[in-house]
Amino acid sequence: QVQLVQSGAEVKKPGASVKVSCKASGYTFTGFYIHWVRQAPGQGLEWMGCINPYSGGTNFAQKFQGRVTMTRDTSITTAYMELSSLTSDDAAVYSCARGGDFVRSAFDTWGQGTMITVSS
Amino acid sequence: QSALTQPASVSGSPGQSITISCTGTSSDVGAYNYVSWYQQHPGKAPKLMIYDVSDRPSGVSNRFSGSKSGNTASLTISGLQAEDEADYYCNSYTSTSTRVFGSGTKVTVL
């Protein structure tokens, strides 16, 4: 079955970077976009950006431009999201989600989420 | 890109129908038929309920339906059940090839 399994929770200091992984299985990894979404405690969902695993091409929300990097390793069907210059506002659960073959396609499968804590 | 506007909360009694609105602009909701809706129970991952404005994925109850008029999309839940109590989010594709979520709506079954 289609599955996305993410790396575990992390605690980071302000100013540091964090890299979250998303291991895909059960489908052709290069055929579907991977999106990254975050949710701060008690807040709503926020789309961060997406990566085309086939080409490596990315689209980012303007808010995260210059601070987020999305990559993939097709040999191990894994996508990565790295966020730099962390502040307390970045404390949230970060999730990957499978899209379709276009950026516009809905998110049909989600990872379990990775909690990122930012604390000095 | 600002979040799409949803009511903070909607409530209804079991068996009733409720509708959640999702208002955007002519650069997102109004421009494309790529609006999707997600249900999220506390502590759980979101679940896709509606895609492309009004299509239902396999396995989603036909009590859930979607529509769109102008810059506003809507999700209707008919025959409200206790298990429908959750947070609901809309999402739209935008003219800058990005995506944007709605502010979220808490559905309460009275």
PDB file of C-alpha atoms in Angstrom:
ATOM      1  CA  GLN A   1       0.000   0.000   0.000  1.00  0.00           C
ATOM      2  CA  VAL A   2       1.061   3.595  -0.542  1.00  0.00           C
ATOM      3  CA  GLN A   3       2.966   4.802   2.505  1.00  0.00           C
ATOM      4  CA  LEU A   4       5.046   7.783   3.576  1.00  0.00           C
ATOM      5  CA  VAL A   5       7.228   7.331   6.656  1.00  0.00           C
ATOM      6  CA  GLN A   6       8.979  10.341   8.147  1.00  0.00           C
ATOM      7  CA  SER A   7      12.010  10.752  10.367  1.00  0.00           C
ATOM      8  CA  GLY A   8      11.646  11.261  14.098  1.00  0.00           C
ATOM      9  CA  ALA A   9      11.118  14.307  16.272  1.00  0.00           C
ATOM     10  CA  GLU A  10      13.952  16.771  16.722  1.00  0.00           C
ATOM     11  CA  VAL A  11      14.905  19.585  19.075  1.00  0.00           C
ATOM     12  CA  LYS A  12      16.857  22.451  17.562  1.00  0.00           C
ATOM     13  CA  LYS A  13      18.350  25.681  18.846  1.00  0.00           C
ATOM     14  CA  PRO A  14      17.342  29.035  17.364  1.00  0.00           C
ATOM     15  CA  GLY A  15      19.408  29.787  14.277  1.00  0.00           C
ATOM     16  CA  ALA A  16      20.012  26.141  13.474  1.00  0.00           C
ATOM     17  CA  SER A  17      18.736  24.108  10.528  1.00  0.00           C
ATOM     18  CA  VAL A  18      16.632  20.974  10.471  1.00  0.00           C
ATOM     19  CA  LYS A  19      16.314  18.294   7.781  1.00  0.00           C
ATOM     20  CA  VAL A  20      13.279  16.006   7.724  1.00  0.00           C
ATOM     21  CA  SER A  21      13.075  12.888   5.573  1.00  0.00           C
ATOM     22  CA  CYS A  22      10.051  11.226   3.977  1.00  0.00           C
ATOM     23  CA  LYS A  23      10.464   7.621   2.807  1.00  0.00           C
ATOM     24  CA  ALA A  24       7.948   6.590   0.127  1.00  0.00           C
ATOM     25  CA  SER A  25       6.846   3.054  -0.657  1.00  0.00           C
ATOM     26  CA  GLY A  26       4.097   1.203  -2.498  1.00  0.00           C
ATOM     27  CA  TYR A  27       4.113   3.297  -5.680  1.00  0.00           C
ATOM     28  CA  THR A  28       6.380   4.742  -8.377  1.00  0.00           C
ATOM     29  CA  PHE A  29       8.228   7.458  -6.458  1.00  0.00           C
ATOM     30  CA  THR A  30       9.117   9.545  -9.519  1.00  0.00           C
ATOM     31  CA  GLY A  31       5.527   9.737 -10.720  1.00  0.00           C
ATOM     32  CA  PHE A  32       4.031  11.864  -7.960  1.00  0.00           C
ATOM     33  CA  TYR A  33       4.886  15.235  -6.412  1.00  0.00           C
ATOM     34  CA  ILE A  34       5.805  15.323  -2.728  1.00  0.00           C
ATOM     35  CA  HIS A  35       4.442  18.330  -0.817  1.00  0.00           C
ATOM     36  CA  TRP A  36       5.488  19.607   2.598  1.00  0.00           C
ATOM     37  CA  VAL A  37       2.938  21.045   5.019  1.00  0.00           C
ATOM     38  CA  ARG A  38       3.426  22.281   8.559  1.00  0.00           C
ATOM     39  CA  GLN A  39       1.068  22.833  11.482  1.00  0.00           C
ATOM     40  CA  ALA A  40       2.053  24.888  14.510  1.00  0.00           C
ATOM     41  CA  PRO A  41       0.475  23.907  17.857  1.00  0.00           C
ATOM     42  CA  GLY A  42      -3.220  24.755  17.831  1.00  0.00           C
ATOM     43  CA  GLN A  43      -2.950  26.329  14.381  1.00  0.00           C
ATOM     44  CA  GLY A  44      -4.006  25.448  10.848  1.00  0.00           C
ATOM     45  CA  LEU A  45      -2.263  23.741   7.969  1.00  0.00           C
ATOM     46  CA  GLU A  46       0.348  25.718   6.034  1.00  0.00           C
ATOM     47  CA  TRP A  47       1.678  24.663   2.626  1.00  0.00           C
ATOM     48  CA  MET A  48       5.435  25.111   2.373  1.00  0.00           C
ATOM     49  CA  GLY A  49       6.307  23.817  -1.058  1.00  0.00           C
ATOM     50  CA  CYS A  50       6.706  20.747  -3.210  1.00  0.00           C
ATOM     51  CA  ILE A  51       9.225  18.768  -5.225  1.00  0.00           C
ATOM     52  CA  ASN A  52       8.895  16.817  -8.446  1.00  0.00           C
ATOM     53  CA  PRO A  53      10.827  13.619  -7.645  1.00  0.00           C
ATOM     54  CA  TYR A  54      11.374  12.911 -11.352  1.00  0.00           C
ATOM     55  CA  SER A  55      13.057  16.206 -12.264  1.00  0.00           C
ATOM     56  CA  GLY A  56      13.978  17.585  -8.846  1.00  0.00           C
ATOM     57  CA  GLY A  57      12.126  20.783  -9.695  1.00  0.00           C
ATOM     58  CA  THR A  58      10.634  22.675  -6.768  1.00  0.00           C
ATOM     59  CA  ASN A  59       7.921  25.234  -6.000  1.00  0.00           C
ATOM     60  CA  PHE A  60       7.906  27.117  -2.708  1.00  0.00           C
ATOM     61  CA  ALA A  61       5.478  29.346  -0.851  1.00  0.00           C
ATOM     62  CA  GLN A  62       6.819  32.889  -0.957  1.00  0.00           C
ATOM     63  CA  LYS A  63       7.056  32.929   2.833  1.00  0.00           C
ATOM     64  CA  PHE A  64       9.727  30.210   2.795  1.00  0.00           C
ATOM     65  CA  GLN A  65      11.698  31.264  -0.279  1.00  0.00           C
ATOM     66  CA  GLY A  66      15.403  31.415   0.533  1.00  0.00           C
ATOM     67  CA  ARG A  67      15.039  29.484   3.782  1.00  0.00           C
ATOM     68  CA  VAL A  68      13.762  26.095   2.623  1.00  0.00           C
ATOM     69  CA  THR A  69      15.415  23.448   0.481  1.00  0.00           C
ATOM     70  CA  MET A  70      13.667  20.376  -0.898  1.00  0.00           C
ATOM     71  CA  THR A  71      15.611  17.493  -2.374  1.00  0.00           C
ATOM     72  CA  ARG A  72      15.130  13.848  -3.155  1.00  0.00           C
ATOM     73  CA  ASP A  73      17.142  10.652  -3.563  1.00  0.00           C
ATOM     74  CA  THR A  74      15.396   8.462  -6.097  1.00  0.00           C
ATOM     75  CA  SER A  75      17.661   5.476  -5.319  1.00  0.00           C
ATOM     76  CA  ILE A  76      16.071   5.175  -1.875  1.00  0.00           C
ATOM     77  CA  THR A  77      12.688   6.773  -2.742  1.00  0.00           C
ATOM     78  CA  THR A  78      13.135   9.458  -0.123  1.00  0.00           C
ATOM     79  CA  ALA A  79      12.335  13.164  -0.135  1.00  0.00           C
ATOM     80  CA  TYR A  80      13.905  15.720   2.188  1.00  0.00           C
ATOM     81  CA  MET A  81      12.906  19.137   3.497  1.00  0.00           C
ATOM     82  CA  GLU A  82      15.517  21.353   5.121  1.00  0.00           C
ATOM     83  CA  LEU A  83      14.570  24.582   6.875  1.00  0.00           C
ATOM     84  CA  SER A  84      17.272  26.989   8.013  1.00  0.00           C
ATOM     85  CA  SER A  85      17.563  29.927  10.427  1.00  0.00           C
ATOM     86  CA  LEU A  86      15.012  28.410  12.776  1.00  0.00           C
ATOM     87  CA  THR A  87      13.083  30.587  15.236  1.00  0.00           C
ATOM     88  CA  SER A  88      10.475  29.726  17.847  1.00  0.00           C
ATOM     89  CA  ASP A  89       7.825  30.423  15.194  1.00  0.00           C
ATOM     90  CA  ASP A  90       9.047  27.361  13.293  1.00  0.00           C
ATOM     91  CA  ALA A  91       8.057  24.974  16.085  1.00  0.00           C
ATOM     92  CA  ALA A  92       5.474  22.748  14.430  1.00  0.00           C
ATOM     93  CA  VAL A  93       4.616  19.326  13.085  1.00  0.00           C
ATOM     94  CA  TYR A  94       6.037  18.983   9.577  1.00  0.00           C
ATOM     95  CA  SER A  95       4.331  16.519   7.234  1.00  0.00           C
ATOM     96  CA  CYS A  96       4.977  15.256   3.751  1.00  0.00           C
ATOM     97  CA  ALA A  97       2.076  14.416   1.482  1.00  0.00           C
ATOM     98  CA  ARG A  98       1.822  12.732  -1.911  1.00  0.00           C
ATOM     99  CA  GLY A  99       0.308  14.782  -4.687  1.00  0.00           C
ATOM    100  CA  GLY A 100      -0.289  13.827  -8.294  1.00  0.00           C
ATOM    101  CA  ASP A 101       1.652  14.247 -11.477  1.00  0.00           C
ATOM    102  CA  PHE A 102       0.978  17.978 -11.435  1.00  0.00           C
ATOM    103  CA  VAL A 103       1.424  20.612  -8.728  1.00  0.00           C
ATOM    104  CA  ARG A 104      -2.335  21.175  -8.826  1.00  0.00           C
ATOM    105  CA  SER A 105      -3.277  17.617  -7.820  1.00  0.00           C
ATOM    106  CA  ALA A 106      -4.707  16.900  -4.357  1.00  0.00           C
ATOM    107  CA  PHE A 107      -2.789  15.275  -1.498  1.00  0.00           C
ATOM    108  CA  ASP A 108      -4.015  11.692  -1.203  1.00  0.00           C
ATOM    109  CA  THR A 109      -1.521  10.187   1.251  1.00  0.00           C
ATOM    110  CA  TRP A 110       0.181  11.800   4.245  1.00  0.00           C
ATOM    111  CA  GLY A 111       3.163  10.952   6.386  1.00  0.00           C
ATOM    112  CA  GLN A 112       2.784  10.598  10.143  1.00  0.00           C
ATOM    113  CA  GLY A 113       4.310  14.017  10.811  1.00  0.00           C
ATOM    114  CA  THR A 114       7.577  15.060  12.444  1.00  0.00           C
ATOM    115  CA  MET A 115       7.523  17.374  15.457  1.00  0.00           C
ATOM    116  CA  ILE A 116      10.212  20.031  15.443  1.00  0.00           C
ATOM    117  CA  THR A 117      10.855  21.882  18.698  1.00  0.00           C
ATOM    118  CA  VAL A 118      12.935  25.071  18.679  1.00  0.00           C
ATOM    119  CA  SER A 119      14.380  25.911  22.053  1.00  0.00           C
ATOM    120  CA  SER A 120      17.549  27.397  23.446  1.00  0.00           C
TER     121      SER A 120
ATOM    122  CA  GLN B   1      -0.328  34.392  -0.549  1.00  0.00           C
ATOM    123  CA  SER B   2      -2.931  34.790   2.194  1.00  0.00           C
ATOM    124  CA  ALA B   3      -4.847  31.840   3.595  1.00  0.00           C
ATOM    125  CA  LEU B   4      -8.262  31.167   2.140  1.00  0.00           C
ATOM    126  CA  THR B   5     -11.083  32.290   4.430  1.00  0.00           C
ATOM    127  CA  GLN B   6     -13.179  29.701   6.244  1.00  0.00           C
ATOM    128  CA  PRO B   7     -15.596  30.117   9.159  1.00  0.00           C
ATOM    129  CA  ALA B   8     -13.894  29.257  12.440  1.00  0.00           C
ATOM    130  CA  SER B   9     -16.668  26.917  13.483  1.00  0.00           C
ATOM    131  CA  VAL B  10     -19.831  25.258  12.211  1.00  0.00           C
ATOM    132  CA  SER B  11     -22.162  23.058  14.202  1.00  0.00           C
ATOM    133  CA  GLY B  12     -25.171  20.871  13.588  1.00  0.00           C
ATOM    134  CA  SER B  13     -27.275  18.128  15.115  1.00  0.00           C
ATOM    135  CA  PRO B  14     -27.006  14.489  14.038  1.00  0.00           C
ATOM    136  CA  GLY B  15     -28.791  13.931  10.755  1.00  0.00           C
ATOM    137  CA  GLN B  16     -28.674  17.572   9.720  1.00  0.00           C
ATOM    138  CA  SER B  17     -26.698  19.046   6.832  1.00  0.00           C
ATOM    139  CA  ILE B  18     -24.005  21.674   7.223  1.00  0.00           C
ATOM    140  CA  THR B  19     -21.992  23.658   4.709  1.00  0.00           C
ATOM    141  CA  ILE B  20     -18.468  25.034   5.119  1.00  0.00           C
ATOM    142  CA  SER B  21     -17.405  27.885   2.864  1.00  0.00           C
ATOM    143  CA  CYS B  22     -13.915  28.608   1.556  1.00  0.00           C
ATOM    144  CA  THR B  23     -13.402  32.044   0.031  1.00  0.00           C
ATOM    145  CA  GLY B  24     -10.387  32.943  -2.039  1.00  0.00           C
ATOM    146  CA  THR B  25      -9.655  35.222  -4.954  1.00  0.00           C
ATOM    147  CA  SER B  26      -9.643  35.241  -8.744  1.00  0.00           C
ATOM    148  CA  SER B  27      -6.026  34.036  -8.533  1.00  0.00           C
ATOM    149  CA  ASP B  28      -6.802  30.801  -6.735  1.00  0.00           C
ATOM    150  CA  VAL B  29     -10.289  29.409  -6.005  1.00  0.00           C
ATOM    151  CA  GLY B  30     -11.927  31.475  -8.721  1.00  0.00           C
ATOM    152  CA  ALA B  31      -9.338  30.668 -11.352  1.00  0.00           C
ATOM    153  CA  TYR B  32      -9.142  26.893 -11.248  1.00  0.00           C
ATOM    154  CA  ASN B  33     -11.220  23.817 -10.465  1.00  0.00           C
ATOM    155  CA  TYR B  34      -8.452  22.480  -8.229  1.00  0.00           C
ATOM    156  CA  VAL B  35      -9.969  22.864  -4.787  1.00  0.00           C
ATOM    157  CA  SER B  36      -9.624  19.987  -2.336  1.00  0.00           C
ATOM    158  CA  TRP B  37     -10.943  19.414   1.173  1.00  0.00           C
ATOM    159  CA  TYR B  38      -9.274  17.632   4.107  1.00  0.00           C
ATOM    160  CA  GLN B  39     -10.657  16.263   7.358  1.00  0.00           C
ATOM    161  CA  GLN B  40      -8.386  16.196  10.401  1.00  0.00           C
ATOM    162  CA  HIS B  41      -9.191  14.543  13.707  1.00  0.00           C
ATOM    163  CA  PRO B  42      -7.137  15.624  16.754  1.00  0.00           C
ATOM    164  CA  GLY B  43      -3.618  14.252  16.657  1.00  0.00           C
ATOM    165  CA  LYS B  44      -4.157  12.598  13.295  1.00  0.00           C
ATOM    166  CA  ALA B  45      -2.954  13.216   9.752  1.00  0.00           C
ATOM    167  CA  PRO B  46      -5.354  15.011   7.406  1.00  0.00           C
ATOM    168  CA  LYS B  47      -7.533  12.862   5.140  1.00  0.00           C
ATOM    169  CA  LEU B  48      -8.535  13.802   1.600  1.00  0.00           C
ATOM    170  CA  MET B  49     -12.333  14.101   1.337  1.00  0.00           C
ATOM    171  CA  ILE B  50     -12.924  16.003  -1.921  1.00  0.00           C
ATOM    172  CA  TYR B  51     -10.644  16.857  -4.851  1.00  0.00           C
ATOM    173  CA  ASP B  52     -11.059  18.927  -8.009  1.00  0.00           C
ATOM    174  CA  VAL B  53     -13.957  20.840  -6.385  1.00  0.00           C
ATOM    175  CA  SER B  54     -16.490  18.010  -6.311  1.00  0.00           C
ATOM    176  CA  ASP B  55     -14.877  14.601  -6.837  1.00  0.00           C
ATOM    177  CA  ARG B  56     -14.782  12.053  -4.021  1.00  0.00           C
ATOM    178  CA  PRO B  57     -11.907   9.613  -3.562  1.00  0.00           C
ATOM    179  CA  SER B  58     -12.773   5.958  -3.316  1.00  0.00           C
ATOM    180  CA  GLY B  59     -13.879   5.081   0.197  1.00  0.00           C
ATOM    181  CA  VAL B  60     -15.148   8.520   1.193  1.00  0.00           C
ATOM    182  CA  SER B  61     -18.817   8.600   2.142  1.00  0.00           C
ATOM    183  CA  ASN B  62     -21.223  10.139  -0.371  1.00  0.00           C
ATOM    184  CA  ARG B  63     -22.512  12.278   2.512  1.00  0.00           C
ATOM    185  CA  PHE B  64     -19.621  14.578   1.628  1.00  0.00           C
ATOM    186  CA  SER B  65     -20.007  16.786  -1.434  1.00  0.00           C
ATOM    187  CA  GLY B  66     -18.243  19.819  -2.870  1.00  0.00           C
ATOM    188  CA  SER B  67     -19.130  22.731  -5.112  1.00  0.00           C
ATOM    189  CA  LYS B  68     -17.853  26.107  -6.237  1.00  0.00           C
ATOM    190  CA  SER B  69     -19.316  29.439  -7.275  1.00  0.00           C
ATOM    191  CA  GLY B  70     -17.011  32.266  -8.264  1.00  0.00           C
ATOM    192  CA  ASN B  71     -14.283  32.724  -5.671  1.00  0.00           C
ATOM    193  CA  THR B  72     -16.015  30.575  -3.049  1.00  0.00           C
ATOM    194  CA  ALA B  73     -15.888  26.803  -2.718  1.00  0.00           C
ATOM    195  CA  SER B  74     -18.116  24.842  -0.349  1.00  0.00           C
ATOM    196  CA  LEU B  75     -18.112  21.496   1.414  1.00  0.00           C
ATOM    197  CA  THR B  76     -21.474  20.053   2.441  1.00  0.00           C
ATOM    198  CA  ILE B  77     -21.842  17.247   4.928  1.00  0.00           C
ATOM    199  CA  SER B  78     -25.304  15.682   4.876  1.00  0.00           C
ATOM    200  CA  GLY B  79     -26.730  13.299   7.466  1.00  0.00           C
ATOM    201  CA  LEU B  80     -24.248  14.620  10.037  1.00  0.00           C
ATOM    202  CA  GLN B  81     -22.752  11.905  12.254  1.00  0.00           C
ATOM    203  CA  ALA B  82     -20.734  12.027  15.460  1.00  0.00           C
ATOM    204  CA  GLU B  83     -17.643  10.781  13.601  1.00  0.00           C
ATOM    205  CA  ASP B  84     -17.764  13.865  11.369  1.00  0.00           C
ATOM    206  CA  GLU B  85     -16.683  16.054  14.278  1.00  0.00           C
ATOM    207  CA  ALA B  86     -13.230  17.262  13.213  1.00  0.00           C
ATOM    208  CA  ASP B  87     -11.349  20.155  11.661  1.00  0.00           C
ATOM    209  CA  TYR B  88     -11.808  20.727   7.942  1.00  0.00           C
ATOM    210  CA  TYR B  89      -9.430  22.553   5.599  1.00  0.00           C
ATOM    211  CA  CYS B  90      -9.820  23.598   2.000  1.00  0.00           C
ATOM    212  CA  ASN B  91      -6.855  23.928  -0.340  1.00  0.00           C
ATOM    213  CA  SER B  92      -6.514  25.537  -3.753  1.00  0.00           C
ATOM    214  CA  TYR B  93      -4.009  25.674  -6.558  1.00  0.00           C
ATOM    215  CA  THR B  94      -2.903  29.245  -7.349  1.00  0.00           C
ATOM    216  CA  SER B  95      -1.809  31.299 -10.341  1.00  0.00           C
ATOM    217  CA  THR B  96       1.822  31.194  -9.144  1.00  0.00           C
ATOM    218  CA  SER B  97       1.876  27.366  -9.304  1.00  0.00           C
ATOM    219  CA  THR B  98       1.705  27.081  -5.549  1.00  0.00           C
ATOM    220  CA  ARG B  99      -0.944  25.832  -3.134  1.00  0.00           C
ATOM    221  CA  VAL B 100      -2.742  27.574  -0.299  1.00  0.00           C
ATOM    222  CA  PHE B 101      -4.800  26.212   2.588  1.00  0.00           C
ATOM    223  CA  GLY B 102      -7.873  27.672   4.175  1.00  0.00           C
ATOM    224  CA  SER B 103      -7.855  28.886   7.765  1.00  0.00           C
ATOM    225  CA  GLY B 104      -9.705  25.795   8.928  1.00  0.00           C
ATOM    226  CA  THR B 105     -13.175  25.096  10.321  1.00  0.00           C
ATOM    227  CA  LYS B 106     -14.018  23.177  13.466  1.00  0.00           C
ATOM    228  CA  VAL B 107     -17.165  21.096  12.983  1.00  0.00           C
ATOM    229  CA  THR B 108     -19.091  20.262  16.135  1.00  0.00           C
ATOM    230  CA  VAL B 109     -21.866  17.678  16.260  1.00  0.00           C
ATOM    231  CA  LEU B 110     -24.326  18.818  18.906  1.00  0.00           C
TER     232      LEU B 110
END
